[in-house]
Coordinates of C-alpha atoms in Angstrom, one line a residue:
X1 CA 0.0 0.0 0.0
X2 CA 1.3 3.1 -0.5
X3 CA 1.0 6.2 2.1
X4 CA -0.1 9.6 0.8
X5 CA -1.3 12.6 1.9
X6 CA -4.9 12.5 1.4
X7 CA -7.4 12.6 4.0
X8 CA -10.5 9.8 5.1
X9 CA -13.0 12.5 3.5
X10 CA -11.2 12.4 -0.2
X11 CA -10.8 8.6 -0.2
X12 CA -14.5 8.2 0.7
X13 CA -15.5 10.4 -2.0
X14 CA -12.5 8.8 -4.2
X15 CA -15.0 5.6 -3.5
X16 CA -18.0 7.9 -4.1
X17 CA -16.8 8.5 -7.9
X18 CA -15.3 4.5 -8.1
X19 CA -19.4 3.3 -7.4
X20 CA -20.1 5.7 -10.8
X21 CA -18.8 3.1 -13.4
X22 CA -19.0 -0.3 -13.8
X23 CA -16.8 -2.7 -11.7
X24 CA -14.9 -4.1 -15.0
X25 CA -14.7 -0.4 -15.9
X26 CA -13.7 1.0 -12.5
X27 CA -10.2 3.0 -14.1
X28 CA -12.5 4.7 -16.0
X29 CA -12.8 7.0 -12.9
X30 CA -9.6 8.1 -13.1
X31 CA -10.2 11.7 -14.8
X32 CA -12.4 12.7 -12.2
X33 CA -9.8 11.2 -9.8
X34 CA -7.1 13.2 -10.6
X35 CA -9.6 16.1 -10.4
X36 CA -10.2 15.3 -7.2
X37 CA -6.4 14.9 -5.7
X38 CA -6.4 18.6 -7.6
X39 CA -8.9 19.7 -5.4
X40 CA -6.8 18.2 -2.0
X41 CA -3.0 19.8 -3.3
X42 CA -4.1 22.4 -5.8
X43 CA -2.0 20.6 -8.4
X44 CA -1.5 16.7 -9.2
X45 CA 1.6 15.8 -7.0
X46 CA 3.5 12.5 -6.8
X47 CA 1.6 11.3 -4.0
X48 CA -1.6 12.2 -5.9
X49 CA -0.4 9.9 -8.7
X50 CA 0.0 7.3 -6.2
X51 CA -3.2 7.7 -5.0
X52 CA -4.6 7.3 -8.1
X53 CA -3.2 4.5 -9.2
X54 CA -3.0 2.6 -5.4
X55 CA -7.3 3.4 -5.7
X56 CA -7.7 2.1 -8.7
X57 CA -5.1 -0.8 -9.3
X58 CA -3.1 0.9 -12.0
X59 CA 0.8 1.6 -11.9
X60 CA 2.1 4.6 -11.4
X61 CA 3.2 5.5 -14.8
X62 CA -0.3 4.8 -16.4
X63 CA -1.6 7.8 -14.0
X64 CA 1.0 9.5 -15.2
X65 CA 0.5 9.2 -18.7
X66 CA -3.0 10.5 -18.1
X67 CA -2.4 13.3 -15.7
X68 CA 0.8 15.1 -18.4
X69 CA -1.6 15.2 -21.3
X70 CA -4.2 16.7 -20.2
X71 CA -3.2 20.5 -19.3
X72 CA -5.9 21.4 -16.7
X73 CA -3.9 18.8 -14.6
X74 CA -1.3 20.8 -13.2
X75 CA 2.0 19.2 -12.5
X76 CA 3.7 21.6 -10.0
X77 CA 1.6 24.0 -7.0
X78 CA -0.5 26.3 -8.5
X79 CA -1.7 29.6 -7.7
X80 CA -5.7 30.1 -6.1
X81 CA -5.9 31.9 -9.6
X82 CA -5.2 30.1 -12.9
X83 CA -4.6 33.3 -15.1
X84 CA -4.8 32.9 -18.8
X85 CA -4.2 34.9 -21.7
X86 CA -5.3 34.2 -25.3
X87 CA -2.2 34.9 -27.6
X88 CA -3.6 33.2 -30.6
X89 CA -4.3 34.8 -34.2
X90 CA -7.8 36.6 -33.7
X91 CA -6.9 37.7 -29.8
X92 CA -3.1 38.4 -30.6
X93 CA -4.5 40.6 -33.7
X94 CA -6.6 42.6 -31.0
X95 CA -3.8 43.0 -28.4
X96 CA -3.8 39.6 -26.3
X97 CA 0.1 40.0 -26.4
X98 CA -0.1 43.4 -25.0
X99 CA -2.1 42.1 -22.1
X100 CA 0.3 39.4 -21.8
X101 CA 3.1 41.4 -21.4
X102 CA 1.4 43.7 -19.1
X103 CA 0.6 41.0 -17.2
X104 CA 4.5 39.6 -17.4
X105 CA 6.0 42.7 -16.1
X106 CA 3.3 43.4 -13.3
X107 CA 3.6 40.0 -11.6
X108 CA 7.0 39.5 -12.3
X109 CA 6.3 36.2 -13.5
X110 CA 6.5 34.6 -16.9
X111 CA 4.5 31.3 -18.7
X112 CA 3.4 28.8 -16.0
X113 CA 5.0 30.7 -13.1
X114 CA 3.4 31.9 -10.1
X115 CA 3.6 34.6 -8.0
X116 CA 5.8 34.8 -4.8
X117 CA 2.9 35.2 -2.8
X118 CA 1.3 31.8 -4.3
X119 CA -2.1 33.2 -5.1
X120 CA -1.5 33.6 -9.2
X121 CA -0.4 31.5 -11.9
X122 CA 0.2 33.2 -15.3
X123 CA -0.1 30.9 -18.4
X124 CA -0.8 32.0 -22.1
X125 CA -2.5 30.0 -24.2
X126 CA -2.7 29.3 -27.8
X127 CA -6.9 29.6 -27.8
X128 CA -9.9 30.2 -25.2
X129 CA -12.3 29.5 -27.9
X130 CA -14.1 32.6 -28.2
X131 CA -12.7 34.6 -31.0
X132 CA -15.8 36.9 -31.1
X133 CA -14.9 38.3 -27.9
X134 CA -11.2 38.5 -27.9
X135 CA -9.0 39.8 -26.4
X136 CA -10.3 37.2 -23.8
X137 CA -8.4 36.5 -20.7
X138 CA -9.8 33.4 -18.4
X139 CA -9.8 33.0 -14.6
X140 CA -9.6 29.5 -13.3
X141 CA -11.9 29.3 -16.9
X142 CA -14.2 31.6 -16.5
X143 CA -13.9 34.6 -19.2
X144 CA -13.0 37.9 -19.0
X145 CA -13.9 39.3 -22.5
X146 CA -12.5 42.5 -24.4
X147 CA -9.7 42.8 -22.1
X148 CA -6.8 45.1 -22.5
X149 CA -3.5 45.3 -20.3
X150 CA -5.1 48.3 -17.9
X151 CA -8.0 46.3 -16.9
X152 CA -5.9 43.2 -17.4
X153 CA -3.9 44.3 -14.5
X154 CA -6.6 45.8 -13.1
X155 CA -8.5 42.7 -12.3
X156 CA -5.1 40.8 -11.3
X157 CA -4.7 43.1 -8.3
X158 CA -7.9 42.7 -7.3
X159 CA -7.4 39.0 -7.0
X160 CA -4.5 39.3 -4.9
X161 CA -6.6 41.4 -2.2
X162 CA -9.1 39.1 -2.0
X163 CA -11.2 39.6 -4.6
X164 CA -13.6 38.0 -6.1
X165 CA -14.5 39.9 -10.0
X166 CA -17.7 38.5 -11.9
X167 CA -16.9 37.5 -15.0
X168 CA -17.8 38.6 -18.1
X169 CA -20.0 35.1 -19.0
X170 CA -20.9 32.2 -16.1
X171 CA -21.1 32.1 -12.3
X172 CA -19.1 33.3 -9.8
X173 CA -15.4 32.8 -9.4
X174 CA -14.1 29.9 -7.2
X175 CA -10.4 28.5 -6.7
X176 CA -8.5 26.3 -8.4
X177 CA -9.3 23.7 -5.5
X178 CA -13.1 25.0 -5.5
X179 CA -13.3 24.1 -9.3
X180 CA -11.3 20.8 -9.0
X181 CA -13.8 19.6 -6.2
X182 CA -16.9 20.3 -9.4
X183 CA -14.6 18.8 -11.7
X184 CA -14.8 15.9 -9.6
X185 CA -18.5 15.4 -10.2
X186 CA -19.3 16.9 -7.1
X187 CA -21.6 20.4 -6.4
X188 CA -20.1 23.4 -4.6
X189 CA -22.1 24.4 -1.6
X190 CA -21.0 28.1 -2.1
X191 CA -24.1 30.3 -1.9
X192 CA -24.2 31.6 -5.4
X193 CA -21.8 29.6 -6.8
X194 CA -23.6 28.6 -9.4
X195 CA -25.5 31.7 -10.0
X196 CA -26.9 31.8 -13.7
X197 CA -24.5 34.3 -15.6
X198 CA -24.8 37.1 -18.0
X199 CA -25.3 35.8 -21.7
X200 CA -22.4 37.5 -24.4
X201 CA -23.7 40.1 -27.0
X202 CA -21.9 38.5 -29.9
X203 CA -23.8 34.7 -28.7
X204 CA -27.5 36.9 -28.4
X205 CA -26.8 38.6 -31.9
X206 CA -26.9 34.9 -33.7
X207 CA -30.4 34.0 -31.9
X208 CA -31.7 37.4 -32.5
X209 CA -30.7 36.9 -36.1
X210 CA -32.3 33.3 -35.7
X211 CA -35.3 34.6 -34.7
X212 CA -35.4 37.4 -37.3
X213 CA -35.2 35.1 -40.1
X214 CA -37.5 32.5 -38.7
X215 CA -34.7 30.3 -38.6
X216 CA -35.2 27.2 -36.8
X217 CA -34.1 23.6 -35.9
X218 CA -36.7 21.1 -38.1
X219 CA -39.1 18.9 -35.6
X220 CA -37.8 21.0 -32.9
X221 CA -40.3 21.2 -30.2
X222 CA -39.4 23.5 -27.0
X223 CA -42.4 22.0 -25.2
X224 CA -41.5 18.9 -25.1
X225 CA -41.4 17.5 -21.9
X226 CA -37.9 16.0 -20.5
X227 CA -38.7 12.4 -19.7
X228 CA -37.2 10.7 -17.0
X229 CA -37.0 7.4 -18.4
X230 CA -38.6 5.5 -16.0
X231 CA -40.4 2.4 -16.9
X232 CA -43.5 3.2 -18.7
X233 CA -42.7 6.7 -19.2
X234 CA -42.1 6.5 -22.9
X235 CA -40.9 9.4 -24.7
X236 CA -42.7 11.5 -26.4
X237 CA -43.2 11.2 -30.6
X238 CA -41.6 14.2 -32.2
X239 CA -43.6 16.7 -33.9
X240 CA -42.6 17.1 -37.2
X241 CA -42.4 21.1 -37.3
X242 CA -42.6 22.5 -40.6
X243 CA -39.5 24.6 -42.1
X244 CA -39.7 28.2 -42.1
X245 CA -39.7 29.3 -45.6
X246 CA -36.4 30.3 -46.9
X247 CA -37.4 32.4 -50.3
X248 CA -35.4 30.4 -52.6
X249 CA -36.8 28.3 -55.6
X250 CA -34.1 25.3 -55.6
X251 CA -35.6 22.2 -55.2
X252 CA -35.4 19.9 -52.6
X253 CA -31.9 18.1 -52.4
X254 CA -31.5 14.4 -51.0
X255 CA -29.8 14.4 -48.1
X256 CA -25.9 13.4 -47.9
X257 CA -26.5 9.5 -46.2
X258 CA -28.2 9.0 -49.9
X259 CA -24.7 8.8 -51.2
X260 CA -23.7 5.7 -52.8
X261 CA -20.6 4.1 -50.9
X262 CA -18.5 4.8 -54.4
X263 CA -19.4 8.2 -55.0
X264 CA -18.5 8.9 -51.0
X265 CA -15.4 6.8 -51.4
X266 CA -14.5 9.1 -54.6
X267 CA -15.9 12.4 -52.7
X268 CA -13.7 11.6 -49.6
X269 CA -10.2 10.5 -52.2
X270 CA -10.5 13.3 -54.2
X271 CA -12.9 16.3 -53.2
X272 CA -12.2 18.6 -55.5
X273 CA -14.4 20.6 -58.4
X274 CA -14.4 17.3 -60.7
X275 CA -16.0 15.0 -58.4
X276 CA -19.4 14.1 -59.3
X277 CA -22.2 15.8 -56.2
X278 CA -25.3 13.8 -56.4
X279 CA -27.6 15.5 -54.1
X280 CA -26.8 18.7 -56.4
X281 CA -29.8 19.8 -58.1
X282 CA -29.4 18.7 -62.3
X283 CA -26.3 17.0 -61.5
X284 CA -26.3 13.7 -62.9
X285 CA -24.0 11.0 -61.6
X286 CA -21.8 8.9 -63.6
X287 CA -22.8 5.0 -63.4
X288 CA -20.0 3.1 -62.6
X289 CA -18.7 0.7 -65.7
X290 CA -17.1 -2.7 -65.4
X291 CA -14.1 -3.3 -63.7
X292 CA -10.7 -2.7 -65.0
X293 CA -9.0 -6.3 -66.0
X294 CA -5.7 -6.8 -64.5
X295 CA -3.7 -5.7 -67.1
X296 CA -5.5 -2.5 -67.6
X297 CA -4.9 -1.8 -63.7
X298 CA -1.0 -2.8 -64.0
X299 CA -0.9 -0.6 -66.9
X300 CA -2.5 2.2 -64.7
X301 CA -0.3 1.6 -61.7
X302 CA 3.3 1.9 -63.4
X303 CA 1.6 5.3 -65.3
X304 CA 1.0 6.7 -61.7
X305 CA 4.4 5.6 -60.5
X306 CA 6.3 6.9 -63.4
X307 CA 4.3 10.0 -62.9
X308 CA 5.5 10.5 -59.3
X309 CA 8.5 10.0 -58.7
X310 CA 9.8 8.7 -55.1
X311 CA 11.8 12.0 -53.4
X312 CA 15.4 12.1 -53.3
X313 CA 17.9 13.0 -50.8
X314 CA 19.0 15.8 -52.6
X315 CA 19.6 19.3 -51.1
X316 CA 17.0 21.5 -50.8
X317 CA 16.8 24.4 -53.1
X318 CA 19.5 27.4 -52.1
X319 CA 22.4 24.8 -51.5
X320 CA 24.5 24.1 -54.2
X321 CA 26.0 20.3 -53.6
X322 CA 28.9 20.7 -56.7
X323 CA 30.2 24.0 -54.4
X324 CA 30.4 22.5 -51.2
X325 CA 31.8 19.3 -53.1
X326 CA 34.0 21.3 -54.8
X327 CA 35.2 23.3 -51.4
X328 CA 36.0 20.1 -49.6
X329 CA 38.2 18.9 -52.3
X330 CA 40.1 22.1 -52.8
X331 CA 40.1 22.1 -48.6
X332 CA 42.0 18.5 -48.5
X333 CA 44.2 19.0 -51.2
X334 CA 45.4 22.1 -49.8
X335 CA 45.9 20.3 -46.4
X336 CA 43.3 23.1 -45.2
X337 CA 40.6 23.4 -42.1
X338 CA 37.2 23.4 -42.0
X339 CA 36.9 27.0 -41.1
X340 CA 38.7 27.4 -44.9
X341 CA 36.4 25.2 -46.4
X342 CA 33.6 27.0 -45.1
X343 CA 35.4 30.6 -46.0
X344 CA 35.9 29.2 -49.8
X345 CA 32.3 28.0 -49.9
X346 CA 30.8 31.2 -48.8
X347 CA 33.3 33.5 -51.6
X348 CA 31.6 31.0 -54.1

């Protein structure tokens, strides 16, 4: 057995999340495991590795292997604050380096480094998924939207007094351990913590637009009930809900399952403005003919190999082989260095 850190109340709910899955299937608990241990340490130590894998009957390195892929498992303490900035294209465009920066030289701290004080770990990240907001900073996940690197800072200093800002979308702000413990599967028992937040502008504008256009999801009913799939509670039939009309004269186009397998086969090999598109209206498809004989597909295989030929080991374009060649000779002959060889190559 091996010792570790963690108290009676994590290894009963470690059990807790165990009971979830099915008992051949029991190490499929070990995401929300490693959650939890996150929630104990504030970051996935050795001993919560251990823990993992001592729960769970797995080795070490297995837990391991999980816990270094997936990057919301931290592998050294962390900060109460997980800050993260967007540097990608669309937020980088808009000044999520600047914030960056700001945020750099404020806290004194670079990528994945934390604060002297503990409380803040600054990471950027290559994309928070919400382009349409950007620059978008994240706490512990949540999103800060439209940032720039006077608020950024702004809102980093108000952390480290104690702090708690609403974000820009979701519920209130909790710790890294707080989060780790929902993470887990389990609720937080903070009043308010999960408070409904405030909607984004850019997400209303598309159901506004929706709604504008009569735009809607066909045999969608939003008064369906939610059945709780108890016996003899049989789900409702769908109503077919008729499609908002659309303006356009085209005529109705099969859908894409009505494929034939070759025509996929060809769509998915070579999708390009010759391939035939059935469901097209007025396209017509090409039947398929009889098969090639052998000697006809032999004939067709050494045309495609003699039309692409394998690639070489040849220098790539901007280094001339016969000069360097040439260099090396005139080096040994002359009983000279490398250094001259090089010097003689670069006069060439």
């Amino acid at each position: 057995m091996t010792t570790t850190v963690f108290t009676d109340a994590t290894r009963a709910r470690a059990r807790e999340i165990i009971a979830r899955y099915p008992a051949d299937r029991s190490r499929s608990a070990l995401l929300p495991l490693l959650h939890l241990v996150q929630s104990e340490e504030g970051y996935v130590s050795p001993a919560g590795v251990a823990f993992c894998a001592e729960v769970l009957g797995l080795n070490k390195a297995q837990v391991g292997a999980v816990a270094s892929f997936y990057t919301m498992y931290k592998r050294r303490p962390t900060g109460d604050w997980l800050v993260s900035v967007c540097t990608n294209t669309m937020c980088n465009v808009l000044g999520g380096q600047e914030v960056y920066d700001a945020l750099t030289e404020h806290l004194g701290v670079g990528h994945d480094e934390t604060t002297e004080d503990g409380s803040i770990t600054l990471e950027h990240a290559e994309c928070l998924a919400a382009c349409d907001y950007g620059p978008v900073m994240t706490v512990n996940y949540d999103f800060f939207d439209g940032v720039d690197p006077q608020s950024a800072v702004g809102l980093v200093d108000e952390l480290r007094a104690g702090g708690r800002p609403t974000p820009s979308r979701g519920a209130r702000l909790c710790t890294l351990k707080e989060m780790a413990v929902q993470l887990a599967g389990f609720a937080d028992e903070r009043e308010g913590a999960v408070a409904d937040g405030v909607p984004g502008e850019p997400s209303l504008r598309g159901l506004r637009l929706a709604e504008q256009h009569g735009i809607s999801v066909p045999g969608f009913d939003p008064n369906t009930p939610i059945r709780s799939g108890k016996a003899g509670d049989k789900p409702a039939p769908a109503t077919p809900a008729k499609a908002a009309p659309t303006g356009t004269t085209a005529p109705d186009v099969p859908a894409p399952d009505r494929k034939s397998p070759q025509v996929r086969t060809a769509e998915t090999r070579q999708p390009d403005a010759q391939t035939a598109v059935p469901d097209a209206p007025g396209t017509k498809v090409p039947v398929d003919g009889a098969a090639p004989t052998s000697s006809d597909a032999r004939a067709a295989e050494a045309a495609g190999t003699a039309a692409n030929r394998p690639a070489g080991d040849g220098k790539p374009a901007g280094d001339d082989a016969e000069a360097q060649e040439r260099n090396l000779s005139e080096a040994e002959s002359s009983g000279g260095g490398r250094g001259s060889a090089n010097d003689k190559g670069a006069q060439k």
